[in-house]
Structures are given as C-alpha cells and as structure tokens.
Amino acid sequence: MQAPVLLVIAHGSRDARHAATVHALVERVRAQRPGLRVETGFLDFNVPSVQGVLESLAAEGVRDVVALPLLLTRAFHAKADIPAVLRAAPAVLRIRQAAVLGPSPLLLTALERRLYEAGLSPTDKSSTGVVLASAGSSDPEAIAVIADIAREWWHTGWCAVRPAFASACLPRTEDAVRELRALGCARVAVAPYVLAPGFLPDRIARGAAGADVLAAVLGPAPEVARLLLRRYDAARRPALQALGA
C-alpha cells in the first residue's frame, strides 16, 4: 500500500524569507523520511496554492493525502480556512487533516535549541527569564494554549517564563521583557514561538531590543521536522487500522 502524500499547508507571506524557511523545513522532513512524497501549498501570497497542489495530485492519479497545517496553535486558519480549502478539493481525493503542531515537548526542545544557538547554555536556565513570544490570536483557545506552554516550560528549570504576543492581545514582547527584569532575572531571553520570518516575527524582534538574547525562529529545526512526521503518522493511523495494518 502506497503511503499517502504529505501536503504541508503554510500560511504564506509577502516576505520572501517565509517561503524559503518553509521549503527548508520540508526538505528536512524529506531527509528524515526518504521515499515519502512531501508537497507544499500556501494559503495566500505564495505559490503553489493549496488548491493548485490538490488539483495536480488528483490529475496524477494520487488518491490519499494527509493535509498538515503548518501552524503552532489551533486557531482560525486550522478551524476555518484550511477545512474550507480541503472541502473544495477534487472529489477523487481522500484527505485527512492532521493536527496542528503545538503543543508538543518537541517544540520546547526546539525552542531551547534556538536559545542555546543564540548564546545561552543549560547552566544559564535557573538565572534566565524567557519571553515565549508568539504571533498572537483573537482565538481564546490559542491564547490559553500559549499560557499553558509558558507554565510548562517554566517548570523545566528557567528562572521565569512569560508569554507575549505580537498582535491581537497583550502583553507585547517588550512588556514581558520589562516584567522579567523587574522580577530580578539575571538575564532575559526572547524565544520566538513562530515557524518562519515575516511581519509579526520582525515585531517580536523589535520588542526584544531590551533583552540580552534573541533566539531565531523555529524554522527547520530537526525537532520540528520530526513533529511533522509524528502528526502525519497519527493522521494516517486510522486508515491503517481499518486495513488491519
């Protein structure tokens, strides 16, 4: 039985760095699982579009697809935009929508990887306050998830962890940086909880001006690529069980 095609669905951006980072992540996924067909589609701004990829796959004779939202929280795009696009796909396709990436321990590991790459070490954890800086959302469920992740991460040994948001809600990154300074943390680091560069990540970077360390976006971290494959496997598992595999 041929494995379903993995279709990674990214938001898209006018910023060329966004698509380049998405493609780098997809290449890492391919490297981790040779032989798996992985395609990329964008909801907006970039090509190919999700609809275009689905139509091309159907024309080739592909029948099974796992559509994986390249999203960290289950907000509007995962609940509305992506299901709407998938419902408009060619009827010959059997499409399963995988879960969004977050939350996951692998993402916490990737966040720490980026902080260590930016100059911190594990011995700095107890004296360092971290701003978990996300893009932000008007969806209360997504905001609650970010707050939960910050609490969970704090329990791994950081001096303190505070959530911050680049849009839609407060606090902003710069506010969280000031709060951690007021708490007496010896140093303050900002960890962008975003997958690719763009307008909102740039806003996070500007808000990190008062911090000691600014980590890079998650991008093609190996843990993120591994997580994509876990979400893919979980989405296709019901079909395998139905076949007795």
PDB file of N, CA and C in Angstrom, residues 33-117:
ATOM      1  N   ARG A  33      12.656  11.172   6.250  1.00  0.00           N
ATOM      2  CA  ARG A  33      11.902  10.004   5.781  1.00  0.00           C
ATOM      3  C   ARG A  33      12.014   9.878   4.261  1.00  0.00           C
ATOM      4  N   PRO A  34      13.118   9.359   3.798  1.00  0.00           N
ATOM      5  CA  PRO A  34      13.290   9.188   2.354  1.00  0.00           C
ATOM      6  C   PRO A  34      12.186   8.288   1.784  1.00  0.00           C
ATOM      7  N   GLY A  35      11.704   8.649   0.633  1.00  0.00           N
ATOM      8  CA  GLY A  35      10.664   7.861  -0.013  1.00  0.00           C
ATOM      9  C   GLY A  35       9.271   8.390   0.206  1.00  0.00           C
ATOM     10  N   LEU A  36       9.088   9.207   1.235  1.00  0.00           N
ATOM     11  CA  LEU A  36       7.776   9.818   1.452  1.00  0.00           C
ATOM     12  C   LEU A  36       7.636  11.030   0.539  1.00  0.00           C
ATOM     13  N   ARG A  37       6.541  11.083  -0.184  1.00  0.00           N
ATOM     14  CA  ARG A  37       6.301  12.246  -1.035  1.00  0.00           C
ATOM     15  C   ARG A  37       5.731  13.373  -0.184  1.00  0.00           C
ATOM     16  N   VAL A  38       6.417  14.506  -0.199  1.00  0.00           N
ATOM     17  CA  VAL A  38       6.008  15.669   0.585  1.00  0.00           C
ATOM     18  C   VAL A  38       5.851  16.853  -0.357  1.00  0.00           C
ATOM     19  N   GLU A  39       4.666  17.457  -0.352  1.00  0.00           N
ATOM     20  CA  GLU A  39       4.383  18.632  -1.161  1.00  0.00           C
ATOM     21  C   GLU A  39       4.069  19.818  -0.241  1.00  0.00           C
ATOM     22  N   THR A  40       4.196  21.019  -0.796  1.00  0.00           N
ATOM     23  CA  THR A  40       3.928  22.236  -0.034  1.00  0.00           C
ATOM     24  C   THR A  40       2.916  23.084  -0.785  1.00  0.00           C
ATOM     25  N   GLY A  41       1.918  23.574  -0.045  1.00  0.00           N
ATOM     26  CA  GLY A  41       0.944  24.506  -0.606  1.00  0.00           C
ATOM     27  C   GLY A  41       0.752  25.675   0.339  1.00  0.00           C
ATOM     28  N   PHE A  42       0.443  26.840  -0.223  1.00  0.00           N
ATOM     29  CA  PHE A  42       0.284  28.054   0.577  1.00  0.00           C
ATOM     30  C   PHE A  42      -1.154  28.554   0.499  1.00  0.00           C
ATOM     31  N   LEU A  43      -1.622  29.083   1.627  1.00  0.00           N
ATOM     32  CA  LEU A  43      -2.973  29.636   1.671  1.00  0.00           C
ATOM     33  C   LEU A  43      -3.056  30.980   0.970  1.00  0.00           C
ATOM     34  N   ASP A  44      -1.962  31.735   0.987  1.00  0.00           N
ATOM     35  CA  ASP A  44      -2.001  33.095   0.439  1.00  0.00           C
ATOM     36  C   ASP A  44      -0.589  33.529   0.069  1.00  0.00           C
ATOM     37  N   PHE A  45      -0.498  34.508  -0.816  1.00  0.00           N
ATOM     38  CA  PHE A  45       0.733  35.233  -1.166  1.00  0.00           C
ATOM     39  C   PHE A  45       1.739  34.436  -1.998  1.00  0.00           C
ATOM     40  N   ASN A  46       1.916  33.136  -1.707  1.00  0.00           N
ATOM     41  CA  ASN A  46       2.944  32.356  -2.392  1.00  0.00           C
ATOM     42  C   ASN A  46       2.316  31.259  -3.251  1.00  0.00           C
ATOM     43  N   VAL A  47       3.101  30.744  -4.165  1.00  0.00           N
ATOM     44  CA  VAL A  47       2.692  29.612  -4.991  1.00  0.00           C
ATOM     45  C   VAL A  47       3.636  28.448  -4.709  1.00  0.00           C
ATOM     46  N   PRO A  48       3.122  27.234  -4.894  1.00  0.00           N
ATOM     47  CA  PRO A  48       1.777  26.884  -5.374  1.00  0.00           C
ATOM     48  C   PRO A  48       0.725  27.033  -4.281  1.00  0.00           C
ATOM     49  N   SER A  49      -0.500  27.279  -4.709  1.00  0.00           N
ATOM     50  CA  SER A  49      -1.611  27.343  -3.764  1.00  0.00           C
ATOM     51  C   SER A  49      -1.981  25.928  -3.327  1.00  0.00           C
ATOM     52  N   VAL A  50      -2.657  25.837  -2.196  1.00  0.00           N
ATOM     53  CA  VAL A  50      -3.125  24.530  -1.719  1.00  0.00           C
ATOM     54  C   VAL A  50      -4.055  23.897  -2.751  1.00  0.00           C
ATOM     55  N   GLN A  51      -4.991  24.695  -3.268  1.00  0.00           N
ATOM     56  CA  GLN A  51      -5.935  24.170  -4.257  1.00  0.00           C
ATOM     57  C   GLN A  51      -5.202  23.679  -5.498  1.00  0.00           C
ATOM     58  N   GLY A  52      -4.192  24.436  -5.950  1.00  0.00           N
ATOM     59  CA  GLY A  52      -3.439  24.025  -7.125  1.00  0.00           C
ATOM     60  C   GLY A  52      -2.711  22.718  -6.921  1.00  0.00           C
ATOM     61  N   VAL A  53      -2.119  22.534  -5.745  1.00  0.00           N
ATOM     62  CA  VAL A  53      -1.418  21.278  -5.463  1.00  0.00           C
ATOM     63  C   VAL A  53      -2.402  20.114  -5.442  1.00  0.00           C
ATOM     64  N   LEU A  54      -3.552  20.304  -4.800  1.00  0.00           N
ATOM     65  CA  LEU A  54      -4.545  19.230  -4.732  1.00  0.00           C
ATOM     66  C   LEU A  54      -5.044  18.848  -6.124  1.00  0.00           C
ATOM     67  N   GLU A  55      -5.274  19.820  -6.967  1.00  0.00           N
ATOM     68  CA  GLU A  55      -5.728  19.524  -8.327  1.00  0.00           C
ATOM     69  C   GLU A  55      -4.657  18.775  -9.115  1.00  0.00           C
ATOM     70  N   SER A  56      -3.399  19.172  -8.927  1.00  0.00           N
ATOM     71  CA  SER A  56      -2.304  18.481  -9.623  1.00  0.00           C
ATOM     72  C   SER A  56      -2.168  17.033  -9.153  1.00  0.00           C
ATOM     73  N   LEU A  57      -2.293  16.824  -7.843  1.00  0.00           N
ATOM     74  CA  LEU A  57      -2.201  15.465  -7.309  1.00  0.00           C
ATOM     75  C   LEU A  57      -3.322  14.584  -7.857  1.00  0.00           C
ATOM     76  N   ALA A  58      -4.534  15.133  -7.891  1.00  0.00           N
ATOM     77  CA  ALA A  58      -5.666  14.365  -8.417  1.00  0.00           C
ATOM     78  C   ALA A  58      -5.452  14.012  -9.885  1.00  0.00           C
ATOM     79  N   ALA A  59      -4.922  14.965 -10.642  1.00  0.00           N
ATOM     80  CA  ALA A  59      -4.678  14.722 -12.069  1.00  0.00           C
ATOM     81  C   ALA A  59      -3.618  13.646 -12.286  1.00  0.00           C
ATOM     82  N   GLU A  60      -2.691  13.515 -11.363  1.00  0.00           N
ATOM     83  CA  GLU A  60      -1.640  12.495 -11.461  1.00  0.00           C
ATOM     84  C   GLU A  60      -2.150  11.101 -11.103  1.00  0.00           C
ATOM     85  N   GLY A  61      -3.297  11.041 -10.460  1.00  0.00           N
ATOM     86  CA  GLY A  61      -3.807   9.754 -10.020  1.00  0.00           C
ATOM     87  C   GLY A  61      -3.623   9.479  -8.542  1.00  0.00           C
ATOM     88  N   VAL A  62      -3.088  10.454  -7.808  1.00  0.00           N
ATOM     89  CA  VAL A  62      -2.977  10.304  -6.359  1.00  0.00           C
ATOM     90  C   VAL A  62      -4.382  10.251  -5.763  1.00  0.00           C
ATOM     91  N   ARG A  63      -4.562   9.420  -4.733  1.00  0.00           N
ATOM     92  CA  ARG A  63      -5.885   9.317  -4.116  1.00  0.00           C
ATOM     93  C   ARG A  63      -5.875   9.619  -2.616  1.00  0.00           C
ATOM     94  N   ASP A  64      -4.756   9.409  -1.943  1.00  0.00           N
ATOM     95  CA  ASP A  64      -4.710   9.603  -0.492  1.00  0.00           C
ATOM     96  C   ASP A  64      -3.731  10.713  -0.125  1.00  0.00           C
ATOM     97  N   VAL A  65      -4.224  11.647   0.678  1.00  0.00           N
ATOM     98  CA  VAL A  65      -3.432  12.804   1.083  1.00  0.00           C
ATOM     99  C   VAL A  65      -3.646  13.061   2.573  1.00  0.00           C
ATOM    100  N   VAL A  66      -2.560  13.352   3.266  1.00  0.00           N
ATOM    101  CA  VAL A  66      -2.643  13.882   4.624  1.00  0.00           C
ATOM    102  C   VAL A  66      -2.272  15.357   4.542  1.00  0.00           C
ATOM    103  N   ALA A  67      -3.223  16.208   4.886  1.00  0.00           N
ATOM    104  CA  ALA A  67      -3.014  17.659   4.856  1.00  0.00           C
ATOM    105  C   ALA A  67      -2.597  18.113   6.247  1.00  0.00           C
ATOM    106  N   LEU A  68      -1.408  18.670   6.349  1.00  0.00           N
ATOM    107  CA  LEU A  68      -0.849  19.018   7.651  1.00  0.00           C
ATOM    108  C   LEU A  68      -0.718  20.533   7.769  1.00  0.00           C
ATOM    109  N   PRO A  69      -1.493  21.170   8.644  1.00  0.00           N
ATOM    110  CA  PRO A  69      -1.378  22.621   8.811  1.00  0.00           C
ATOM    111  C   PRO A  69      -0.049  22.977   9.480  1.00  0.00           C
ATOM    112  N   LEU A  70       0.724  23.835   8.848  1.00  0.00           N
ATOM    113  CA  LEU A  70       1.985  24.286   9.428  1.00  0.00           C
ATOM    114  C   LEU A  70       1.671  25.429  10.397  1.00  0.00           C
ATOM    115  N   LEU A  71       1.024  25.058  11.496  1.00  0.00           N
ATOM    116  CA  LEU A  71       0.542  26.014  12.495  1.00  0.00           C
ATOM    117  C   LEU A  71       0.892  25.497  13.884  1.00  0.00           C
ATOM    118  N   LEU A  72       1.134  26.440  14.788  1.00  0.00           N
ATOM    119  CA  LEU A  72       1.519  26.074  16.140  1.00  0.00           C
ATOM    120  C   LEU A  72       0.339  25.996  17.098  1.00  0.00           C
ATOM    121  N   THR A  73      -0.760  26.649  16.749  1.00  0.00           N
ATOM    122  CA  THR A  73      -1.958  26.607  17.589  1.00  0.00           C
ATOM    123  C   THR A  73      -3.179  26.359  16.712  1.00  0.00           C
ATOM    124  N   ARG A  74      -4.221  25.868  17.349  1.00  0.00           N
ATOM    125  CA  ARG A  74      -5.454  25.569  16.627  1.00  0.00           C
ATOM    126  C   ARG A  74      -6.370  26.792  16.669  1.00  0.00           C
ATOM    127  N   ALA A  75      -6.085  27.749  15.804  1.00  0.00           N
ATOM    128  CA  ALA A  75      -6.858  28.986  15.741  1.00  0.00           C
ATOM    129  C   ALA A  75      -7.645  29.028  14.424  1.00  0.00           C
ATOM    130  N   PHE A  76      -7.932  30.238  13.945  1.00  0.00           N
ATOM    131  CA  PHE A  76      -8.867  30.404  12.830  1.00  0.00           C
ATOM    132  C   PHE A  76      -8.443  29.635  11.582  1.00  0.00           C
ATOM    133  N   HIS A  77      -7.167  29.691  11.233  1.00  0.00           N
ATOM    134  CA  HIS A  77      -6.738  29.029   9.992  1.00  0.00           C
ATOM    135  C   HIS A  77      -6.987  27.522  10.059  1.00  0.00           C
ATOM    136  N   ALA A  78      -6.714  26.926  11.220  1.00  0.00           N
ATOM    137  CA  ALA A  78      -6.902  25.479  11.351  1.00  0.00           C
ATOM    138  C   ALA A  78      -8.370  25.096  11.437  1.00  0.00           C
ATOM    139  N   LYS A  79      -9.181  25.988  12.034  1.00  0.00           N
ATOM    140  CA  LYS A  79     -10.594  25.666  12.245  1.00  0.00           C
ATOM    141  C   LYS A  79     -11.476  26.021  11.050  1.00  0.00           C
ATOM    142  N   ALA A  80     -11.078  27.019  10.262  1.00  0.00           N
ATOM    143  CA  ALA A  80     -11.963  27.512   9.197  1.00  0.00           C
ATOM    144  C   ALA A  80     -11.303  27.511   7.820  1.00  0.00           C
ATOM    145  N   ASP A  81     -10.199  28.243   7.668  1.00  0.00           N
ATOM    146  CA  ASP A  81      -9.592  28.412   6.339  1.00  0.00           C
ATOM    147  C   ASP A  81      -9.191  27.084   5.702  1.00  0.00           C
ATOM    148  N   ILE A  82      -8.439  26.292   6.438  1.00  0.00           N
ATOM    149  CA  ILE A  82      -7.921  25.059   5.851  1.00  0.00           C
ATOM    150  C   ILE A  82      -9.033  24.047   5.581  1.00  0.00           C
ATOM    151  N   PRO A  83      -9.962  23.808   6.515  1.00  0.00           N
ATOM    152  CA  PRO A  83     -11.071  22.898   6.176  1.00  0.00           C
ATOM    153  C   PRO A  83     -11.856  23.347   4.947  1.00  0.00           C
ATOM    154  N   ALA A  84     -12.032  24.673   4.774  1.00  0.00           N
ATOM    155  CA  ALA A  84     -12.770  25.166   3.608  1.00  0.00           C
ATOM    156  C   ALA A  84     -12.032  24.845   2.314  1.00  0.00           C
ATOM    157  N   VAL A  85     -10.714  25.025   2.311  1.00  0.00           N
ATOM    158  CA  VAL A  85      -9.922  24.713   1.113  1.00  0.00           C
ATOM    159  C   VAL A  85      -9.971  23.221   0.815  1.00  0.00           C
ATOM    160  N   LEU A  86      -9.893  22.416   1.851  1.00  0.00           N
ATOM    161  CA  LEU A  86      -9.892  20.964   1.647  1.00  0.00           C
ATOM    162  C   LEU A  86     -11.249  20.465   1.155  1.00  0.00           C
ATOM    163  N   ARG A  87     -12.322  21.105   1.613  1.00  0.00           N
ATOM    164  CA  ARG A  87     -13.658  20.704   1.126  1.00  0.00           C
ATOM    165  C   ARG A  87     -13.819  20.990  -0.363  1.00  0.00           C
ATOM    166  N   ALA A  88     -13.062  21.955  -0.874  1.00  0.00           N
ATOM    167  CA  ALA A  88     -13.148  22.304  -2.301  1.00  0.00           C
ATOM    168  C   ALA A  88     -12.214  21.468  -3.173  1.00  0.00           C
ATOM    169  N   ALA A  89     -11.525  20.514  -2.575  1.00  0.00           N
ATOM    170  CA  ALA A  89     -10.576  19.688  -3.324  1.00  0.00           C
ATOM    171  C   ALA A  89     -11.308  18.751  -4.273  1.00  0.00           C
ATOM    172  N   PRO A  90     -10.629  18.243  -5.287  1.00  0.00           N
ATOM    173  CA  PRO A  90     -11.253  17.269  -6.184  1.00  0.00           C
ATOM    174  C   PRO A  90     -11.830  16.091  -5.414  1.00  0.00           C
ATOM    175  N   ALA A  91     -13.000  15.658  -5.811  1.00  0.00           N
ATOM    176  CA  ALA A  91     -13.731  14.635  -5.064  1.00  0.00           C
ATOM    177  C   ALA A  91     -13.020  13.278  -5.044  1.00  0.00           C
ATOM    178  N   VAL A  92     -12.118  13.041  -5.991  1.00  0.00           N
ATOM    179  CA  VAL A  92     -11.435  11.742  -6.035  1.00  0.00           C
ATOM    180  C   VAL A  92     -10.408  11.596  -4.918  1.00  0.00           C
ATOM    181  N   LEU A  93     -10.046  12.694  -4.264  1.00  0.00           N
ATOM    182  CA  LEU A  93      -9.028  12.642  -3.220  1.00  0.00           C
ATOM    183  C   LEU A  93      -9.645  12.269  -1.871  1.00  0.00           C
ATOM    184  N   ARG A  94      -8.974  11.374  -1.174  1.00  0.00           N
ATOM    185  CA  ARG A  94      -9.306  11.078   0.220  1.00  0.00           C
ATOM    186  C   ARG A  94      -8.316  11.851   1.084  1.00  0.00           C
ATOM    187  N   ILE A  95      -8.808  12.860   1.770  1.00  0.00           N
ATOM    188  CA  ILE A  95      -7.926  13.772   2.505  1.00  0.00           C
ATOM    189  C   ILE A  95      -8.205  13.674   3.997  1.00  0.00           C
ATOM    190  N   ARG A  96      -7.138  13.488   4.754  1.00  0.00           N
ATOM    191  CA  ARG A  96      -7.242  13.551   6.206  1.00  0.00           C
ATOM    192  C   ARG A  96      -6.451  14.767   6.682  1.00  0.00           C
ATOM    193  N   GLN A  97      -7.074  15.593   7.517  1.00  0.00           N
ATOM    194  CA  GLN A  97      -6.393  16.765   8.042  1.00  0.00           C
ATOM    195  C   GLN A  97      -5.696  16.392   9.343  1.00  0.00           C
ATOM    196  N   ALA A  98      -4.385  16.564   9.376  1.00  0.00           N
ATOM    197  CA  ALA A  98      -3.607  16.273  10.576  1.00  0.00           C
ATOM    198  C   ALA A  98      -3.794  17.394  11.598  1.00  0.00           C
ATOM    199  N   ALA A  99      -3.423  17.094  12.826  1.00  0.00           N
ATOM    200  CA  ALA A  99      -3.484  18.097  13.892  1.00  0.00           C
ATOM    201  C   ALA A  99      -2.404  19.152  13.692  1.00  0.00           C
ATOM    202  N   VAL A 100      -2.637  20.325  14.263  1.00  0.00           N
ATOM    203  CA  VAL A 100      -1.602  21.370  14.247  1.00  0.00           C
ATOM    204  C   VAL A 100      -0.406  20.881  15.066  1.00  0.00           C
ATOM    205  N   LEU A 101       0.701  21.593  14.965  1.00  0.00           N
ATOM    206  CA  LEU A 101       1.941  21.112  15.571  1.00  0.00           C
ATOM    207  C   LEU A 101       1.962  21.220  17.095  1.00  0.00           C
ATOM    208  N   GLY A 102       1.407  22.319  17.612  1.00  0.00           N
ATOM    209  CA  GLY A 102       1.511  22.521  19.048  1.00  0.00           C
ATOM    210  C   GLY A 102       0.244  22.162  19.780  1.00  0.00           C
ATOM    211  N   PRO A 103       0.383  21.969  21.099  1.00  0.00           N
ATOM    212  CA  PRO A 103       1.644  21.944  21.845  1.00  0.00           C
ATOM    213  C   PRO A 103       2.325  20.585  21.734  1.00  0.00           C
ATOM    214  N   SER A 104       3.632  20.575  21.991  1.00  0.00           N
ATOM    215  CA  SER A 104       4.394  19.332  21.934  1.00  0.00           C
ATOM    216  C   SER A 104       5.719  19.524  22.662  1.00  0.00           C
ATOM    217  N   PRO A 105       6.168  18.515  23.404  1.00  0.00           N
ATOM    218  CA  PRO A 105       7.502  18.594  24.011  1.00  0.00           C
ATOM    219  C   PRO A 105       8.604  18.820  22.979  1.00  0.00           C
ATOM    220  N   LEU A 106       8.412  18.331  21.765  1.00  0.00           N
ATOM    221  CA  LEU A 106       9.427  18.549  20.734  1.00  0.00           C
ATOM    222  C   LEU A 106       9.605  20.033  20.432  1.00  0.00           C
ATOM    223  N   LEU A 107       8.526  20.803  20.521  1.00  0.00           N
ATOM    224  CA  LEU A 107       8.645  22.241  20.274  1.00  0.00           C
ATOM    225  C   LEU A 107       9.412  22.921  21.395  1.00  0.00           C
ATOM    226  N   LEU A 108       9.233  22.478  22.630  1.00  0.00           N
ATOM    227  CA  LEU A 108      10.024  23.029  23.727  1.00  0.00           C
ATOM    228  C   LEU A 108      11.505  22.718  23.521  1.00  0.00           C
ATOM    229  N   THR A 109      11.799  21.524  23.065  1.00  0.00           N
ATOM    230  CA  THR A 109      13.190  21.168  22.780  1.00  0.00           C
ATOM    231  C   THR A 109      13.755  22.049  21.672  1.00  0.00           C
ATOM    232  N   ALA A 110      12.943  22.310  20.638  1.00  0.00           N
ATOM    233  CA  ALA A 110      13.396  23.173  19.545  1.00  0.00           C
ATOM    234  C   ALA A 110      13.607  24.608  20.027  1.00  0.00           C
ATOM    235  N   LEU A 111      12.724  25.094  20.893  1.00  0.00           N
ATOM    236  CA  LEU A 111      12.897  26.440  21.458  1.00  0.00           C
ATOM    237  C   LEU A 111      14.209  26.535  22.220  1.00  0.00           C
ATOM    238  N   GLU A 112      14.499  25.523  23.025  1.00  0.00           N
ATOM    239  CA  GLU A 112      15.751  25.554  23.781  1.00  0.00           C
ATOM    240  C   GLU A 112      16.952  25.440  22.846  1.00  0.00           C
ATOM    241  N   ARG A 113      16.828  24.645  21.787  1.00  0.00           N
ATOM    242  CA  ARG A 113      17.914  24.571  20.794  1.00  0.00           C
ATOM    243  C   ARG A 113      18.237  25.972  20.272  1.00  0.00           C
ATOM    244  N   ARG A 114      17.200  26.723  19.914  1.00  0.00           N
ATOM    245  CA  ARG A 114      17.424  28.059  19.364  1.00  0.00           C
ATOM    246  C   ARG A 114      18.038  29.001  20.407  1.00  0.00           C
ATOM    247  N   LEU A 115      17.629  28.886  21.661  1.00  0.00           N
ATOM    248  CA  LEU A 115      18.217  29.725  22.712  1.00  0.00           C
ATOM    249  C   LEU A 115      19.690  29.387  22.922  1.00  0.00           C
ATOM    250  N   TYR A 116      20.023  28.116  22.898  1.00  0.00           N
ATOM    251  CA  TYR A 116      21.425  27.727  23.075  1.00  0.00           C
ATOM    252  C   TYR A 116      22.254  28.160  21.865  1.00  0.00           C
ATOM    253  N   GLU A 117      21.677  28.067  20.688  1.00  0.00           N
ATOM    254  CA  GLU A 117      22.389  28.541  19.494  1.00  0.00           C
ATOM    255  C   GLU A 117      22.645  30.044  19.562  1.00  0.00           C
TER     256      GLU A 117
END
